[in-house]
Short mmCIF file of C-alpha atoms in Angstrom, two decimals:
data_model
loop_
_atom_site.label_atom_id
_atom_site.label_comp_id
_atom_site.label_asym_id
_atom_site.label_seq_id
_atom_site.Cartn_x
_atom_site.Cartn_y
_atom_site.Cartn_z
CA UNK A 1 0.00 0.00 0.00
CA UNK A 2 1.76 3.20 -1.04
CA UNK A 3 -0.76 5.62 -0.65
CA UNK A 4 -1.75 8.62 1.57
CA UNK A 5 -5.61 8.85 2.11
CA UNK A 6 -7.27 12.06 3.33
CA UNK A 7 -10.72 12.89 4.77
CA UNK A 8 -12.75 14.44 3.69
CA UNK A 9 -12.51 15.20 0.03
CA UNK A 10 -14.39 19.10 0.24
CA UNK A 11 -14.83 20.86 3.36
CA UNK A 12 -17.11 24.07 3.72
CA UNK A 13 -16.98 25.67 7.16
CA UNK A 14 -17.84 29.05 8.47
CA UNK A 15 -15.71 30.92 10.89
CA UNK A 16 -16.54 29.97 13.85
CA UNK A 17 -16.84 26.73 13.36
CA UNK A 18 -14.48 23.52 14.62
CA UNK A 19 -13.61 20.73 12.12
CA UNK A 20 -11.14 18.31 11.64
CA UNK A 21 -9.25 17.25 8.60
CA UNK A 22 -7.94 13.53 8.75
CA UNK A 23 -4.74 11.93 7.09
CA UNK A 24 -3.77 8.06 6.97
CA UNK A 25 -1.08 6.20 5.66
CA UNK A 26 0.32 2.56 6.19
CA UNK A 27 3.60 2.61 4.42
CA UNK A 28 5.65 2.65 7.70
CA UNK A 29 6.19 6.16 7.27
CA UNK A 30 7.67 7.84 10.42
CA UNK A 31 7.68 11.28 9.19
CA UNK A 32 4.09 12.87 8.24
CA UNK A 33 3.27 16.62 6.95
CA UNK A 34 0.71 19.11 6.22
CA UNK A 35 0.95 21.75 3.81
CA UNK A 36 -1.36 24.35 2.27
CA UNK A 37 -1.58 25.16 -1.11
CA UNK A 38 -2.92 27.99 -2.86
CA UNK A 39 -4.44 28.14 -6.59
CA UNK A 40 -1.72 28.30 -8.69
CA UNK A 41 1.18 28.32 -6.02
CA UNK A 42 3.37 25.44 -4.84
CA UNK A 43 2.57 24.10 -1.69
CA UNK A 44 3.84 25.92 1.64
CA UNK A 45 4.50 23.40 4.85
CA UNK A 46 2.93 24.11 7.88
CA UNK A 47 3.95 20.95 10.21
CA UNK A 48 6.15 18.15 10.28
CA UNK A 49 5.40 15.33 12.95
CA UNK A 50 8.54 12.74 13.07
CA UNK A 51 8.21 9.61 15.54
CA UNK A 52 4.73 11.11 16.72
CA UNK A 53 6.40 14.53 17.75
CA UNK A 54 6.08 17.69 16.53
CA UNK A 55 9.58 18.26 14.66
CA UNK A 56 8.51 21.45 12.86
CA UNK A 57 6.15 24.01 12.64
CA UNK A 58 6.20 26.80 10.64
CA UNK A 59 5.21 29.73 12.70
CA UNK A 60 1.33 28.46 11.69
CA UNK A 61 -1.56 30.55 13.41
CA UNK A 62 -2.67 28.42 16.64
CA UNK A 63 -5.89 28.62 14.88
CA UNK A 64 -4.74 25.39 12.99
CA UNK A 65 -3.30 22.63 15.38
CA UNK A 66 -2.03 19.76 14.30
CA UNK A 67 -2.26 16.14 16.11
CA UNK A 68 -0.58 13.08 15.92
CA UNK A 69 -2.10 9.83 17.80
CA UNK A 70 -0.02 7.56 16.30
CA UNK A 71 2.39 6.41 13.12
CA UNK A 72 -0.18 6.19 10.88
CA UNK A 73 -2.67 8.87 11.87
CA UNK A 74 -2.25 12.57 11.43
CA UNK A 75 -4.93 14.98 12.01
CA UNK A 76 -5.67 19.14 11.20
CA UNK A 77 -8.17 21.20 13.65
CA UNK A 78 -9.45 24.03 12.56
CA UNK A 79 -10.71 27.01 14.77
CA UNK A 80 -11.86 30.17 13.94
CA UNK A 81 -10.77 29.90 10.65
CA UNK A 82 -10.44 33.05 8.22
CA UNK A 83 -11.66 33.36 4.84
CA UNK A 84 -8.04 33.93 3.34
CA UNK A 85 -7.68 30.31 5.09
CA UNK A 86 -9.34 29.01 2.52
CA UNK A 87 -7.48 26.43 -0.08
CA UNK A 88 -6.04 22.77 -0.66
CA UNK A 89 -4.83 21.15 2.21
CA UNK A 90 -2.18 18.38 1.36
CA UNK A 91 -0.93 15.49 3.68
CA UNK A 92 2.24 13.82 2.78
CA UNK A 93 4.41 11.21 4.65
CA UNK A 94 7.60 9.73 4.50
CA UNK A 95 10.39 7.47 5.46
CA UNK A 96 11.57 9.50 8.67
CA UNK A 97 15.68 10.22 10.19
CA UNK A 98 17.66 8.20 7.98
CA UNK A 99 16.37 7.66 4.88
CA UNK A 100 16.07 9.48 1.14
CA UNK A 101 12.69 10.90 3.14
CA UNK A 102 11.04 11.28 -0.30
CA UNK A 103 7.68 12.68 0.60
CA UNK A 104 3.97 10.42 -0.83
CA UNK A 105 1.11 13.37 -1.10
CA UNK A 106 -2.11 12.58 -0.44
CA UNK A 107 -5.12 13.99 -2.89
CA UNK A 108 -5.83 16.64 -0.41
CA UNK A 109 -8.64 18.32 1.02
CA UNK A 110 -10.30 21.37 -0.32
CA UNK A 111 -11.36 23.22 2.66
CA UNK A 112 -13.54 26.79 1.84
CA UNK A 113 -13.59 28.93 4.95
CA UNK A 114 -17.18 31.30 4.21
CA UNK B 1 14.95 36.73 -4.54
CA UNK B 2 13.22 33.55 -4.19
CA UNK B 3 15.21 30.01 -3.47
CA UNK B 4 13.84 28.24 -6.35
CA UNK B 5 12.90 30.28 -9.35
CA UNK B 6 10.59 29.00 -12.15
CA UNK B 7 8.93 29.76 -15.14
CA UNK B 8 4.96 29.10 -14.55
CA UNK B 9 4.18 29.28 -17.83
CA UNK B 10 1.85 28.66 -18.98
CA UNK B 11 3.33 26.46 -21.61
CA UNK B 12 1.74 24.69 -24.64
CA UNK B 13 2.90 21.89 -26.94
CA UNK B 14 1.00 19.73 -29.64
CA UNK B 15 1.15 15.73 -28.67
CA UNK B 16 4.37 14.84 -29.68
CA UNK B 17 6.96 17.38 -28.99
CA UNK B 18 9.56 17.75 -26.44
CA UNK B 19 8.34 19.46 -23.35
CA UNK B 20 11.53 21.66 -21.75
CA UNK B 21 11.24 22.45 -17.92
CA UNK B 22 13.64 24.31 -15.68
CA UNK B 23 14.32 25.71 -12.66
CA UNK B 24 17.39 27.66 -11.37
CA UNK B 25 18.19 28.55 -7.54
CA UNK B 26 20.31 30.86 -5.69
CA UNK B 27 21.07 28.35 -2.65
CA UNK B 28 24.32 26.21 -3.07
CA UNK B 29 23.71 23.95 -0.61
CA UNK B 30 20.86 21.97 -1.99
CA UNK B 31 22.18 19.02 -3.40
CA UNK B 32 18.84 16.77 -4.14
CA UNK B 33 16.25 17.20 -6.87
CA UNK B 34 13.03 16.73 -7.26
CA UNK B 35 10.12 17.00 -9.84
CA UNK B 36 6.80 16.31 -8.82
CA UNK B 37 3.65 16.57 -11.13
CA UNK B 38 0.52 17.52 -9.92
CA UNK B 39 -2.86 16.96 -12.14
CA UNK B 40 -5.57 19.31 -10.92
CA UNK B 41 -7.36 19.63 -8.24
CA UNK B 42 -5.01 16.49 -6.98
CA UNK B 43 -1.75 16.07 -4.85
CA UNK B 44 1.75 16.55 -6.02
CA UNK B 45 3.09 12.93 -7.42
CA UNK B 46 6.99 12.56 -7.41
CA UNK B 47 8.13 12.14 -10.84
CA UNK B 48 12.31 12.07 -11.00
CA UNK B 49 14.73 12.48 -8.08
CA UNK B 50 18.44 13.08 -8.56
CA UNK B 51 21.68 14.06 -6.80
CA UNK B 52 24.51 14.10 -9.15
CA UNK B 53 25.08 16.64 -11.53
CA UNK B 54 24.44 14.73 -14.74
CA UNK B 55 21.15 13.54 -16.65
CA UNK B 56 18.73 10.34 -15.18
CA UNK B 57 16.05 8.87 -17.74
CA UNK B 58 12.93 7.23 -16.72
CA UNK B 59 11.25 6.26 -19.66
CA UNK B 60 9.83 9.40 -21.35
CA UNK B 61 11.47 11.54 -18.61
CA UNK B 62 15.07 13.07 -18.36
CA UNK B 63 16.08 14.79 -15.76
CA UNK B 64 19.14 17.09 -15.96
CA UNK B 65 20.85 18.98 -13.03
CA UNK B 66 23.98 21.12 -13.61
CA UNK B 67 25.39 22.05 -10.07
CA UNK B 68 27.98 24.52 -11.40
CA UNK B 69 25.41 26.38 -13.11
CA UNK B 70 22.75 25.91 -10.46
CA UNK B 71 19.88 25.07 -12.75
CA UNK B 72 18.03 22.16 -13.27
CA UNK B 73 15.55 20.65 -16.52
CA UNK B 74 13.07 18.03 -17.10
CA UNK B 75 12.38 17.25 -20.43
CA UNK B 76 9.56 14.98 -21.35
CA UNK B 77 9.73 13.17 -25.34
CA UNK B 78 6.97 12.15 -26.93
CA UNK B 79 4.28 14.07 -25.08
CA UNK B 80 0.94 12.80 -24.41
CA UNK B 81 -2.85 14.81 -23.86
CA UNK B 82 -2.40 13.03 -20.13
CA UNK B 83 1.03 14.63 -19.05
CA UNK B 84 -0.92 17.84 -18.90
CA UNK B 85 -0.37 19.47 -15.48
CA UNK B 86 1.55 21.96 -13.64
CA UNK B 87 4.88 20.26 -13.07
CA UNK B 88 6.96 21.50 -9.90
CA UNK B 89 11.20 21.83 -9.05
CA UNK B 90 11.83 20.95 -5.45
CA UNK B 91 15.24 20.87 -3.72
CA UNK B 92 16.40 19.89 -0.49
CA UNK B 93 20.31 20.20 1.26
CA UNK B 94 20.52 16.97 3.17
CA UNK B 95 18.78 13.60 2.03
CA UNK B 96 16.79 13.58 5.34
CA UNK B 97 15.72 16.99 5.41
CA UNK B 98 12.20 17.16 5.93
CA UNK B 99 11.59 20.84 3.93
CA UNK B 100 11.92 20.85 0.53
CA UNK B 101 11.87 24.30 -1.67
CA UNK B 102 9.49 24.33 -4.21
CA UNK B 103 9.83 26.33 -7.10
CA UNK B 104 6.59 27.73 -8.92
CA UNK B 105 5.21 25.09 -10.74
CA UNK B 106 5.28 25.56 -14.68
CA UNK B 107 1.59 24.56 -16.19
CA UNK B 108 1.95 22.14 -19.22
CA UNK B 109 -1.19 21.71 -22.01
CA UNK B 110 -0.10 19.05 -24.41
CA UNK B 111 -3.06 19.30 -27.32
CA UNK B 112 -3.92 16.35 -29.12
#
């Protein structure tokens, strides 16, 4: 199985709403990220999670906090989201420490922020 | 001036030709390549990977990374309707580093 899933596919949510975006993969993957992407931009990383901890985040409002209950599982809240929040939201994994680390992307979710 | 510069095109090509791709950066230290494609509305797919300085085929795929000159191609023969997408440089200093720099993205339309 080399694939990253994500849940769910579209996501419409005013702002003060609370939601969470879900990411799976069971490739043995230690290292697992989330990135936003904007139309027509590459994508920008917000988080890396290596061995279940938080390696790196990118100076991300706290409005978006990440989680990490296990290898497999990563997860996005969202709080009090903005409309310029709005976009594709892009889970990727790979090996972890050690390795090439080439990064799988999942199909993403397309969260709209209203 | 950005990391990774590159050209976002658009760029279109009847089915057939040779589709050219680069990307250029400023940082010396990166010393691992990457081009992903990304169809729309989908999530980046790695294409090539390469360290050395030098050209790699895969298929229909070259890629070509001159260190000296900092500047790296893809090139893509024989090109089909379905390798339209926007096609993205990314670069990284170490091979564990988890962030990569991504250049622009170039859009490719390949008409039939």
């Amino acid at each position: 199985d080399t694939e990253v899933t994500q849940t769910p596919k579209h996501l419409v949510m005013g702002m003060t709403n609370k939601k969470s975006l879900k990411c799976e993969q069971h490739m043995g993957h230690r290292a697992m990220y989330w990135y936003k992407q904007k139309a027509k931009k590459p994508p920008e990383l917000m988080f890396v999670y290596s061995y279940e901890k938080l390696s790196i985040n990118e100076s991300v409002p706290s409005r978006f906090s990440p989680e990490c209950p296990n290898s497999s599982l990563l997860n996005l809240h969202l709080h009090a989201l903005q409309p310029e929040d709005s976009a594709l939201y892009l889970c990727a994994s790979s090996q972890g420490a050690g390795g090439w680390n080439e990064q799988f992307f999942g199909p993403g979710t397309r969260l709209t922020v209203l | 001036q950005k990391e990774v510069e590159q050209d976002p095109g658009p760029l279109s090509v009847p089915e057939g030709a040779i589709v050219s791709l680069n990307c250029t950066y400023s940082n010396s230290a990166f010393q691992y390549f990457m081009w992903y494609r990304q169809y729309s509305r989908k999530g980046p797919e790695l294409l090539m990977y390469t360290y050395s300085s030098g050209n790699k085929e895969d298929g229909r795929f070259t890629a070509q990374v001159d260190k000296s000159s900092k500047y790296i191609s893809l090139f893509i023969r024989d090109s089909q309707p379905s390798d339209s997408a926007t096609y993205l440089c990314a670069m990284k200093r170490l091979p564990n580093d988890y962030k990569l720099s991504f250049g622009a993205g170039t859009t490719v339309t390949v008409r039939a």
